[in-house]
């Protein structure tokens, strides 16, 4: 190409022919020079390879010789040192006489230079030269005296050699002598002398082949350059010249002095050059100053775009003197006007596709209506519009189906600048009928107001505010209704202020596509909000609204439903007889309405079972049977999965004895905070989750000091996707220790601040109960003999105790109640019989005996002599009942305090 462009064109009017032909001998000379260079280079490479091979051979032979000498020295020395009879020879009166013949025989057999036996002081017993026997060994022997093998290279009396020293050990492991064998490196050498002729011969052959091949290449180059005659060379250049002027790319050659040497036909057309442009200065051709300066400068550029007339030209320019060529430059020109237009349209289409793809990925990441609307505004600003607002009906935000008319609420807004006069987020808006938003809602079609200054319907919404909006720079609007099926959920407005061009109909289609994709996500979020609200309403209706009044525990609690869906966690505080209180926490696997409904069934069952005053382990056993039956019913129905996996913890605290009985079914253990602030997790047998059945539940009995705290919780508090349960339990311990001096409310706040994740994946139930004790001054007990006459004594003692408590008003009814209960215990029960009075929120009367039979309330006939006692007890008390104990039963009754 350089040769073609380096000569003038073949057209006679523009340039003469011939300079290219006259340069043919120079090309031939250059070919011969190249052949000579190739020849010298190949010879140098071959010589370098020969030298490298010889050096490598010598180094390798030296290394191999040394290694072989070391191996042979060690082998011979070890073999001789371990040979039979050497230890006895060393201990003989004349070791040299015994060992010298065998050492020499071994040396000759192994082709070694010496085999020397010495004592532990290094004095030789043997040597190939007898005059050196009895002299000190030359070498290192200290490691060998320690039982190790020494291999070293030394300059010995027979030259440079490699020698090994090994110990001779007695049967007990003691070193009794040393054996050294050695060989000179010259003795094992000689490979280099044998291989060097072969290497040199190979190098000579390679050099001859290189010379022959170089000569062949040289002859071929000469033949290719000088074999053509003048006519053939001229025809070849004519063909190249024709191609040069036929290409659809302008080519310009400028000399070092700024003179235009060559311009092909396409360059004449693109630059509108005059016919006599060649041989003139580029700066005098009437080109625009920027293009002329670039072509005359000769600087290197790549795809630099210049506006020449109505064309956009991409110019590439390179200097011609980079490789000792003539001064000047070569430039190519390409018309990129149509390409730029097509590229711009393709880029716009690509950006729109990217925007739609981003909408599909980035909108609807959460099932929250407001957040979904915010994602739409954040995506469209500033890629599509400068301001975007989303206005939805209030019913949509609540999860309901909206009406098509009425006020909307601004749900989300994003913009490139702050301080815009648009309606703020959260503000209720009622659009007038002429407003573009109202028309979009009525027609359910997008409305384009390309120029808001010319849109009276839009300005009629609020003349003062719309004037401020226009002063702010907002000048173009697209409003699109948010449609999901047959529902219209609201309207989205796209506004433009920074870019001067208004929205066009193509952008309306893009806006509709964006809103259509967002509408699906908003409607999904609306449906989820509705279902989530229904589930939360059901769940909260099944959970306790307020805690019952009781004096045994000071209780604070928290219940937080999961963000992703309603779960089946629950808790309860249940007052029991005898001033006792039951604490319950449970967890049903899964989320949704089914889990909430199952939780309600289990909570109701716990209420019913607790009314029977059952021990914790028996209550969990009945609950386990209930879950098993529920699973069987669900399996037969096939609508839902099994409940198996539900957990529960049931604890009963007695303020009189300060004992707490706890049982759990697969639930996390309770935390116990002692009055001194120390936190521990109670050792309560875990048990299987409810519904698995087959094994009884076990209980643990804890004695709690007054002021202790019992902390019950569900696994959603201590376990989530970011941490395991062990980490959660340690964080819970830390939070409880930090709040040990505060109230139970403080403890709840501290625990949630420490452990609550940003978006809980599971329900969280937490109970913090601080224990109280019913003091001895509020408890009275008597043992009652099994004698009807003892009833009078009990009545007298009770009357005296009520007088101490200032409860004389209750003496008559209390005496009557206890008379009936004690009489029944004496008549129908078993010893021992005891009476206990408790002054709590109510006056509690308890009569216990060792019998397991329980009296029943019934209507007595007119002729019956008995059966009216319990009827009177039921009429005189708020509550009464029977509680079974391991040793019998307790009949109790409660009266309100005056």
PDB file of N, CA and C in Angstrom, residues 181-259:
ATOM      1  N   UNK A 181      34.631 -43.554  52.704  1.00  0.00           N
ATOM      2  CA  UNK A 181      35.010 -43.959  51.349  1.00  0.00           C
ATOM      3  C   UNK A 181      34.909 -42.724  50.467  1.00  0.00           C
ATOM      4  N   UNK A 182      35.754 -42.648  49.460  1.00  0.00           N
ATOM      5  CA  UNK A 182      35.744 -41.479  48.610  1.00  0.00           C
ATOM      6  C   UNK A 182      36.228 -41.791  47.216  1.00  0.00           C
ATOM      7  N   UNK A 183      35.899 -40.866  46.345  1.00  0.00           N
ATOM      8  CA  UNK A 183      36.276 -41.008  44.950  1.00  0.00           C
ATOM      9  C   UNK A 183      36.469 -39.621  44.375  1.00  0.00           C
ATOM     10  N   UNK A 184      37.432 -39.454  43.533  1.00  0.00           N
ATOM     11  CA  UNK A 184      37.666 -38.161  42.908  1.00  0.00           C
ATOM     12  C   UNK A 184      36.646 -37.924  41.804  1.00  0.00           C
ATOM     13  N   UNK A 185      36.314 -36.633  41.601  1.00  0.00           N
ATOM     14  CA  UNK A 185      35.309 -36.298  40.576  1.00  0.00           C
ATOM     15  C   UNK A 185      35.825 -36.625  39.173  1.00  0.00           C
ATOM     16  N   UNK A 186      37.165 -36.567  38.981  1.00  0.00           N
ATOM     17  CA  UNK A 186      37.714 -36.912  37.666  1.00  0.00           C
ATOM     18  C   UNK A 186      37.517 -38.403  37.379  1.00  0.00           C
ATOM     19  N   UNK A 187      37.470 -39.182  38.426  1.00  0.00           N
ATOM     20  CA  UNK A 187      37.354 -40.616  38.255  1.00  0.00           C
ATOM     21  C   UNK A 187      35.995 -41.019  37.665  1.00  0.00           C
ATOM     22  N   UNK A 188      34.933 -40.225  38.035  1.00  0.00           N
ATOM     23  CA  UNK A 188      33.594 -40.567  37.527  1.00  0.00           C
ATOM     24  C   UNK A 188      33.216 -39.693  36.342  1.00  0.00           C
ATOM     25  N   UNK A 189      34.067 -38.799  35.925  1.00  0.00           N
ATOM     26  CA  UNK A 189      33.760 -37.903  34.810  1.00  0.00           C
ATOM     27  C   UNK A 189      34.041 -38.556  33.464  1.00  0.00           C
ATOM     28  N   UNK A 190      34.140 -37.689  32.444  1.00  0.00           N
ATOM     29  CA  UNK A 190      34.470 -38.169  31.114  1.00  0.00           C
ATOM     30  C   UNK A 190      33.333 -38.116  30.149  1.00  0.00           C
ATOM     31  N   UNK A 191      32.095 -37.864  30.602  1.00  0.00           N
ATOM     32  CA  UNK A 191      30.966 -37.832  29.674  1.00  0.00           C
ATOM     33  C   UNK A 191      31.062 -36.650  28.712  1.00  0.00           C
ATOM     34  N   UNK A 192      31.590 -35.517  29.244  1.00  0.00           N
ATOM     35  CA  UNK A 192      31.678 -34.345  28.364  1.00  0.00           C
ATOM     36  C   UNK A 192      32.618 -34.601  27.193  1.00  0.00           C
ATOM     37  N   UNK A 193      33.750 -35.260  27.437  1.00  0.00           N
ATOM     38  CA  UNK A 193      34.694 -35.544  26.361  1.00  0.00           C
ATOM     39  C   UNK A 193      34.079 -36.449  25.312  1.00  0.00           C
ATOM     40  N   UNK A 194      33.211 -37.363  25.754  1.00  0.00           N
ATOM     41  CA  UNK A 194      32.599 -38.291  24.791  1.00  0.00           C
ATOM     42  C   UNK A 194      31.490 -37.628  23.980  1.00  0.00           C
ATOM     43  N   UNK A 195      30.755 -36.664  24.610  1.00  0.00           N
ATOM     44  CA  UNK A 195      29.609 -36.072  23.939  1.00  0.00           C
ATOM     45  C   UNK A 195      29.952 -34.808  23.152  1.00  0.00           C
ATOM     46  N   UNK A 196      31.066 -34.148  23.491  1.00  0.00           N
ATOM     47  CA  UNK A 196      31.398 -32.894  22.831  1.00  0.00           C
ATOM     48  C   UNK A 196      31.581 -33.044  21.323  1.00  0.00           C
ATOM     49  N   UNK A 197      32.241 -34.060  20.786  1.00  0.00           N
ATOM     50  CA  UNK A 197      32.344 -34.195  19.320  1.00  0.00           C
ATOM     51  C   UNK A 197      30.987 -34.304  18.642  1.00  0.00           C
ATOM     52  N   UNK A 198      30.055 -35.039  19.292  1.00  0.00           N
ATOM     53  CA  UNK A 198      28.726 -35.176  18.701  1.00  0.00           C
ATOM     54  C   UNK A 198      28.023 -33.824  18.619  1.00  0.00           C
ATOM     55  N   UNK A 199      28.148 -33.041  19.694  1.00  0.00           N
ATOM     56  CA  UNK A 199      27.498 -31.727  19.699  1.00  0.00           C
ATOM     57  C   UNK A 199      28.101 -30.824  18.638  1.00  0.00           C
ATOM     58  N   UNK A 200      29.413 -30.808  18.546  1.00  0.00           N
ATOM     59  CA  UNK A 200      30.051 -29.960  17.550  1.00  0.00           C
ATOM     60  C   UNK A 200      29.702 -30.395  16.138  1.00  0.00           C
ATOM     61  N   UNK A 201      29.620 -31.674  15.894  1.00  0.00           N
ATOM     62  CA  UNK A 201      29.247 -32.166  14.565  1.00  0.00           C
ATOM     63  C   UNK A 201      27.821 -31.769  14.208  1.00  0.00           C
ATOM     64  N   UNK A 202      26.930 -31.893  15.193  1.00  0.00           N
ATOM     65  CA  UNK A 202      25.537 -31.485  14.950  1.00  0.00           C
ATOM     66  C   UNK A 202      25.458 -30.003  14.636  1.00  0.00           C
ATOM     67  N   UNK A 203      26.230 -29.193  15.376  1.00  0.00           N
ATOM     68  CA  UNK A 203      26.226 -27.752  15.135  1.00  0.00           C
ATOM     69  C   UNK A 203      26.720 -27.430  13.727  1.00  0.00           C
ATOM     70  N   UNK A 204      27.723 -28.139  13.273  1.00  0.00           N
ATOM     71  CA  UNK A 204      28.241 -27.888  11.920  1.00  0.00           C
ATOM     72  C   UNK A 204      27.195 -28.209  10.866  1.00  0.00           C
ATOM     73  N   UNK A 205      26.476 -29.320  11.055  1.00  0.00           N
ATOM     74  CA  UNK A 205      25.417 -29.685  10.106  1.00  0.00           C
ATOM     75  C   UNK A 205      24.324 -28.620  10.103  1.00  0.00           C
ATOM     76  N   UNK A 206      23.929 -28.162  11.333  1.00  0.00           N
ATOM     77  CA  UNK A 206      22.884 -27.137  11.410  1.00  0.00           C
ATOM     78  C   UNK A 206      23.335 -25.857  10.714  1.00  0.00           C
ATOM     79  N   UNK A 207      24.584 -25.479  10.898  1.00  0.00           N
ATOM     80  CA  UNK A 207      25.092 -24.269  10.267  1.00  0.00           C
ATOM     81  C   UNK A 207      25.069 -24.393   8.736  1.00  0.00           C
ATOM     82  N   UNK A 208      25.419 -25.559   8.244  1.00  0.00           N
ATOM     83  CA  UNK A 208      25.391 -25.771   6.792  1.00  0.00           C
ATOM     84  C   UNK A 208      23.966 -25.689   6.252  1.00  0.00           C
ATOM     85  N   UNK A 209      23.007 -26.311   6.969  1.00  0.00           N
ATOM     86  CA  UNK A 209      21.611 -26.255   6.524  1.00  0.00           C
ATOM     87  C   UNK A 209      21.088 -24.816   6.551  1.00  0.00           C
ATOM     88  N   UNK A 210      21.472 -24.064   7.605  1.00  0.00           N
ATOM     89  CA  UNK A 210      21.018 -22.671   7.683  1.00  0.00           C
ATOM     90  C   UNK A 210      21.566 -21.858   6.518  1.00  0.00           C
ATOM     91  N   UNK A 211      22.813 -22.087   6.181  1.00  0.00           N
ATOM     92  CA  UNK A 211      23.407 -21.345   5.066  1.00  0.00           C
ATOM     93  C   UNK A 211      22.704 -21.677   3.754  1.00  0.00           C
ATOM     94  N   UNK A 212      22.404 -22.943   3.548  1.00  0.00           N
ATOM     95  CA  UNK A 212      21.734 -23.340   2.300  1.00  0.00           C
ATOM     96  C   UNK A 212      20.334 -22.759   2.219  1.00  0.00           C
ATOM     97  N   UNK A 213      19.590 -22.797   3.335  1.00  0.00           N
ATOM     98  CA  UNK A 213      18.222 -22.274   3.306  1.00  0.00           C
ATOM     99  C   UNK A 213      18.218 -20.772   3.104  1.00  0.00           C
ATOM    100  N   UNK A 214      19.178 -20.072   3.696  1.00  0.00           N
ATOM    101  CA  UNK A 214      19.254 -18.618   3.506  1.00  0.00           C
ATOM    102  C   UNK A 214      19.557 -18.275   2.054  1.00  0.00           C
ATOM    103  N   UNK A 215      20.429 -19.018   1.444  1.00  0.00           N
ATOM    104  CA  UNK A 215      20.733 -18.773   0.027  1.00  0.00           C
ATOM    105  C   UNK A 215      19.509 -18.997  -0.844  1.00  0.00           C
ATOM    106  N   UNK A 216      18.717 -20.044  -0.506  1.00  0.00           N
ATOM    107  CA  UNK A 216      17.503 -20.313  -1.270  1.00  0.00           C
ATOM    108  C   UNK A 216      16.513 -19.167  -1.145  1.00  0.00           C
ATOM    109  N   UNK A 217      16.317 -18.660   0.099  1.00  0.00           N
ATOM    110  CA  UNK A 217      15.396 -17.537   0.298  1.00  0.00           C
ATOM    111  C   UNK A 217      15.874 -16.310  -0.469  1.00  0.00           C
ATOM    112  N   UNK A 218      17.177 -16.042  -0.463  1.00  0.00           N
ATOM    113  CA  UNK A 218      17.721 -14.881  -1.171  1.00  0.00           C
ATOM    114  C   UNK A 218      17.459 -14.969  -2.669  1.00  0.00           C
ATOM    115  N   UNK A 219      17.674 -16.126  -3.223  1.00  0.00           N
ATOM    116  CA  UNK A 219      17.422 -16.287  -4.666  1.00  0.00           C
ATOM    117  C   UNK A 219      15.942 -16.086  -4.989  1.00  0.00           C
ATOM    118  N   UNK A 220      15.076 -16.586  -4.097  1.00  0.00           N
ATOM    119  CA  UNK A 220      13.638 -16.436  -4.358  1.00  0.00           C
ATOM    120  C   UNK A 220      13.219 -14.969  -4.286  1.00  0.00           C
ATOM    121  N   UNK A 221      13.761 -14.215  -3.324  1.00  0.00           N
ATOM    122  CA  UNK A 221      13.426 -12.808  -3.235  1.00  0.00           C
ATOM    123  C   UNK A 221      13.890 -12.054  -4.483  1.00  0.00           C
ATOM    124  N   UNK A 222      15.095 -12.346  -4.944  1.00  0.00           N
ATOM    125  CA  UNK A 222      15.599 -11.691  -6.144  1.00  0.00           C
ATOM    126  C   UNK A 222      14.739 -12.019  -7.350  1.00  0.00           C
ATOM    127  N   UNK A 223      14.320 -13.284  -7.412  1.00  0.00           N
ATOM    128  CA  UNK A 223      13.496 -13.688  -8.549  1.00  0.00           C
ATOM    129  C   UNK A 223      12.141 -12.986  -8.538  1.00  0.00           C
ATOM    130  N   UNK A 224      11.545 -12.795  -7.330  1.00  0.00           N
ATOM    131  CA  UNK A 224      10.222 -12.184  -7.249  1.00  0.00           C
ATOM    132  C   UNK A 224      10.276 -10.683  -7.545  1.00  0.00           C
ATOM    133  N   UNK A 225      11.354 -10.044  -7.254  1.00  0.00           N
ATOM    134  CA  UNK A 225      11.405  -8.600  -7.493  1.00  0.00           C
ATOM    135  C   UNK A 225      11.950  -8.231  -8.866  1.00  0.00           C
ATOM    136  N   UNK A 226      12.907  -8.996  -9.375  1.00  0.00           N
ATOM    137  CA  UNK A 226      13.512  -8.660 -10.663  1.00  0.00           C
ATOM    138  C   UNK A 226      12.995  -9.528 -11.802  1.00  0.00           C
ATOM    139  N   UNK A 227      12.172 -10.445 -11.514  1.00  0.00           N
ATOM    140  CA  UNK A 227      11.696 -11.313 -12.583  1.00  0.00           C
ATOM    141  C   UNK A 227      10.675 -10.645 -13.482  1.00  0.00           C
ATOM    142  N   UNK A 228      10.004  -9.584 -12.977  1.00  0.00           N
ATOM    143  CA  UNK A 228       8.984  -8.902 -13.766  1.00  0.00           C
ATOM    144  C   UNK A 228       9.630  -7.860 -14.688  1.00  0.00           C
ATOM    145  N   UNK A 229       9.034  -7.768 -15.920  1.00  0.00           N
ATOM    146  CA  UNK A 229       9.519  -6.752 -16.832  1.00  0.00           C
ATOM    147  C   UNK A 229       8.826  -5.419 -16.567  1.00  0.00           C
ATOM    148  N   UNK A 230       9.256  -4.342 -17.276  1.00  0.00           N
ATOM    149  CA  UNK A 230       8.665  -3.011 -17.071  1.00  0.00           C
ATOM    150  C   UNK A 230       7.177  -2.974 -17.357  1.00  0.00           C
ATOM    151  N   UNK A 231       6.710  -3.662 -18.419  1.00  0.00           N
ATOM    152  CA  UNK A 231       5.294  -3.627 -18.762  1.00  0.00           C
ATOM    153  C   UNK A 231       4.449  -4.296 -17.680  1.00  0.00           C
ATOM    154  N   UNK A 232       4.915  -5.442 -17.200  1.00  0.00           N
ATOM    155  CA  UNK A 232       4.146  -6.129 -16.164  1.00  0.00           C
ATOM    156  C   UNK A 232       4.104  -5.307 -14.875  1.00  0.00           C
ATOM    157  N   UNK A 233       5.222  -4.699 -14.516  1.00  0.00           N
ATOM    158  CA  UNK A 233       5.233  -3.872 -13.309  1.00  0.00           C
ATOM    159  C   UNK A 233       4.288  -2.677 -13.470  1.00  0.00           C
ATOM    160  N   UNK A 234       4.287  -2.060 -14.672  1.00  0.00           N
ATOM    161  CA  UNK A 234       3.404  -0.916 -14.923  1.00  0.00           C
ATOM    162  C   UNK A 234       1.944  -1.329 -14.835  1.00  0.00           C
ATOM    163  N   UNK A 235       1.607  -2.497 -15.407  1.00  0.00           N
ATOM    164  CA  UNK A 235       0.223  -2.976 -15.347  1.00  0.00           C
ATOM    165  C   UNK A 235      -0.201  -3.222 -13.896  1.00  0.00           C
ATOM    166  N   UNK A 236       0.727  -3.757 -13.107  1.00  0.00           N
ATOM    167  CA  UNK A 236       0.390  -4.016 -11.713  1.00  0.00           C
ATOM    168  C   UNK A 236       0.080  -2.705 -10.984  1.00  0.00           C
ATOM    169  N   UNK A 237       0.877  -1.660 -11.213  1.00  0.00           N
ATOM    170  CA  UNK A 237       0.631  -0.369 -10.569  1.00  0.00           C
ATOM    171  C   UNK A 237      -0.643   0.273 -11.079  1.00  0.00           C
ATOM    172  N   UNK A 238      -0.972   0.074 -12.381  1.00  0.00           N
ATOM    173  CA  UNK A 238      -2.221   0.614 -12.916  1.00  0.00           C
ATOM    174  C   UNK A 238      -3.421  -0.010 -12.211  1.00  0.00           C
ATOM    175  N   UNK A 239      -3.355  -1.299 -11.986  1.00  0.00           N
ATOM    176  CA  UNK A 239      -4.453  -1.972 -11.264  1.00  0.00           C
ATOM    177  C   UNK A 239      -4.588  -1.410  -9.857  1.00  0.00           C
ATOM    178  N   UNK A 240      -3.483  -1.216  -9.192  1.00  0.00           N
ATOM    179  CA  UNK A 240      -3.538  -0.650  -7.838  1.00  0.00           C
ATOM    180  C   UNK A 240      -4.122   0.752  -7.862  1.00  0.00           C
ATOM    181  N   UNK A 241      -3.768   1.532  -8.893  1.00  0.00           N
ATOM    182  CA  UNK A 241      -4.284   2.886  -9.004  1.00  0.00           C
ATOM    183  C   UNK A 241      -5.792   2.881  -9.224  1.00  0.00           C
ATOM    184  N   UNK A 242      -6.286   1.941 -10.023  1.00  0.00           N
ATOM    185  CA  UNK A 242      -7.726   1.833 -10.259  1.00  0.00           C
ATOM    186  C   UNK A 242      -8.470   1.476  -8.974  1.00  0.00           C
ATOM    187  N   UNK A 243      -7.893   0.585  -8.206  1.00  0.00           N
ATOM    188  CA  UNK A 243      -8.519   0.228  -6.928  1.00  0.00           C
ATOM    189  C   UNK A 243      -8.548   1.418  -5.984  1.00  0.00           C
ATOM    190  N   UNK A 244      -7.474   2.196  -5.967  1.00  0.00           N
ATOM    191  CA  UNK A 244      -7.380   3.350  -5.086  1.00  0.00           C
ATOM    192  C   UNK A 244      -8.525   4.331  -5.337  1.00  0.00           C
ATOM    193  N   UNK A 245      -8.860   4.553  -6.611  1.00  0.00           N
ATOM    194  CA  UNK A 245      -9.897   5.526  -6.931  1.00  0.00           C
ATOM    195  C   UNK A 245     -11.289   4.917  -6.924  1.00  0.00           C
ATOM    196  N   UNK A 246     -11.391   3.606  -6.760  1.00  0.00           N
ATOM    197  CA  UNK A 246     -12.707   2.967  -6.751  1.00  0.00           C
ATOM    198  C   UNK A 246     -13.243   2.752  -5.339  1.00  0.00           C
ATOM    199  N   UNK A 247     -12.404   2.834  -4.316  1.00  0.00           N
ATOM    200  CA  UNK A 247     -12.870   2.544  -2.963  1.00  0.00           C
ATOM    201  C   UNK A 247     -13.802   3.643  -2.487  1.00  0.00           C
ATOM    202  N   UNK A 248     -14.740   3.307  -1.595  1.00  0.00           N
ATOM    203  CA  UNK A 248     -15.698   4.263  -1.058  1.00  0.00           C
ATOM    204  C   UNK A 248     -15.166   4.894   0.219  1.00  0.00           C
ATOM    205  N   UNK A 249     -13.907   5.253   0.213  1.00  0.00           N
ATOM    206  CA  UNK A 249     -13.277   5.919   1.342  1.00  0.00           C
ATOM    207  C   UNK A 249     -12.250   6.882   0.784  1.00  0.00           C
ATOM    208  N   UNK A 250     -12.296   8.120   1.236  1.00  0.00           N
ATOM    209  CA  UNK A 250     -11.364   9.105   0.736  1.00  0.00           C
ATOM    210  C   UNK A 250      -9.950   8.858   1.221  1.00  0.00           C
ATOM    211  N   UNK A 251      -8.972   9.021   0.304  1.00  0.00           N
ATOM    212  CA  UNK A 251      -7.556   8.846   0.632  1.00  0.00           C
ATOM    213  C   UNK A 251      -6.825  10.105   0.207  1.00  0.00           C
ATOM    214  N   UNK A 252      -6.034  10.681   1.122  1.00  0.00           N
ATOM    215  CA  UNK A 252      -5.281  11.902   0.856  1.00  0.00           C
ATOM    216  C   UNK A 252      -3.862  11.688   1.326  1.00  0.00           C
ATOM    217  N   UNK A 253      -2.885  12.073   0.459  1.00  0.00           N
ATOM    218  CA  UNK A 253      -1.467  12.044   0.827  1.00  0.00           C
ATOM    219  C   UNK A 253      -0.956  13.474   0.776  1.00  0.00           C
ATOM    220  N   UNK A 254      -0.401  13.898   1.901  1.00  0.00           N
ATOM    221  CA  UNK A 254       0.111  15.260   2.026  1.00  0.00           C
ATOM    222  C   UNK A 254       1.603  15.187   2.283  1.00  0.00           C
ATOM    223  N   UNK A 255       2.365  16.004   1.582  1.00  0.00           N
ATOM    224  CA  UNK A 255       3.809  16.021   1.762  1.00  0.00           C
ATOM    225  C   UNK A 255       4.222  16.710   3.048  1.00  0.00           C
ATOM    226  N   UNK A 256       5.506  16.642   3.324  1.00  0.00           N
ATOM    227  CA  UNK A 256       6.008  17.243   4.545  1.00  0.00           C
ATOM    228  C   UNK A 256       5.880  18.744   4.568  1.00  0.00           C
ATOM    229  N   UNK A 257       5.788  19.396   3.395  1.00  0.00           N
ATOM    230  CA  UNK A 257       5.658  20.853   3.325  1.00  0.00           C
ATOM    231  C   UNK A 257       4.213  21.302   3.251  1.00  0.00           C
ATOM    232  N   UNK A 258       3.228  20.359   3.493  1.00  0.00           N
ATOM    233  CA  UNK A 258       1.820  20.719   3.465  1.00  0.00           C
ATOM    234  C   UNK A 258       1.212  20.718   2.098  1.00  0.00           C
ATOM    235  N   UNK A 259       1.913  20.181   1.084  1.00  0.00           N
ATOM    236  CA  UNK A 259       1.409  20.141  -0.292  1.00  0.00           C
ATOM    237  C   UNK A 259       0.596  18.879  -0.486  1.00  0.00           C
TER     238      UNK A 259
END
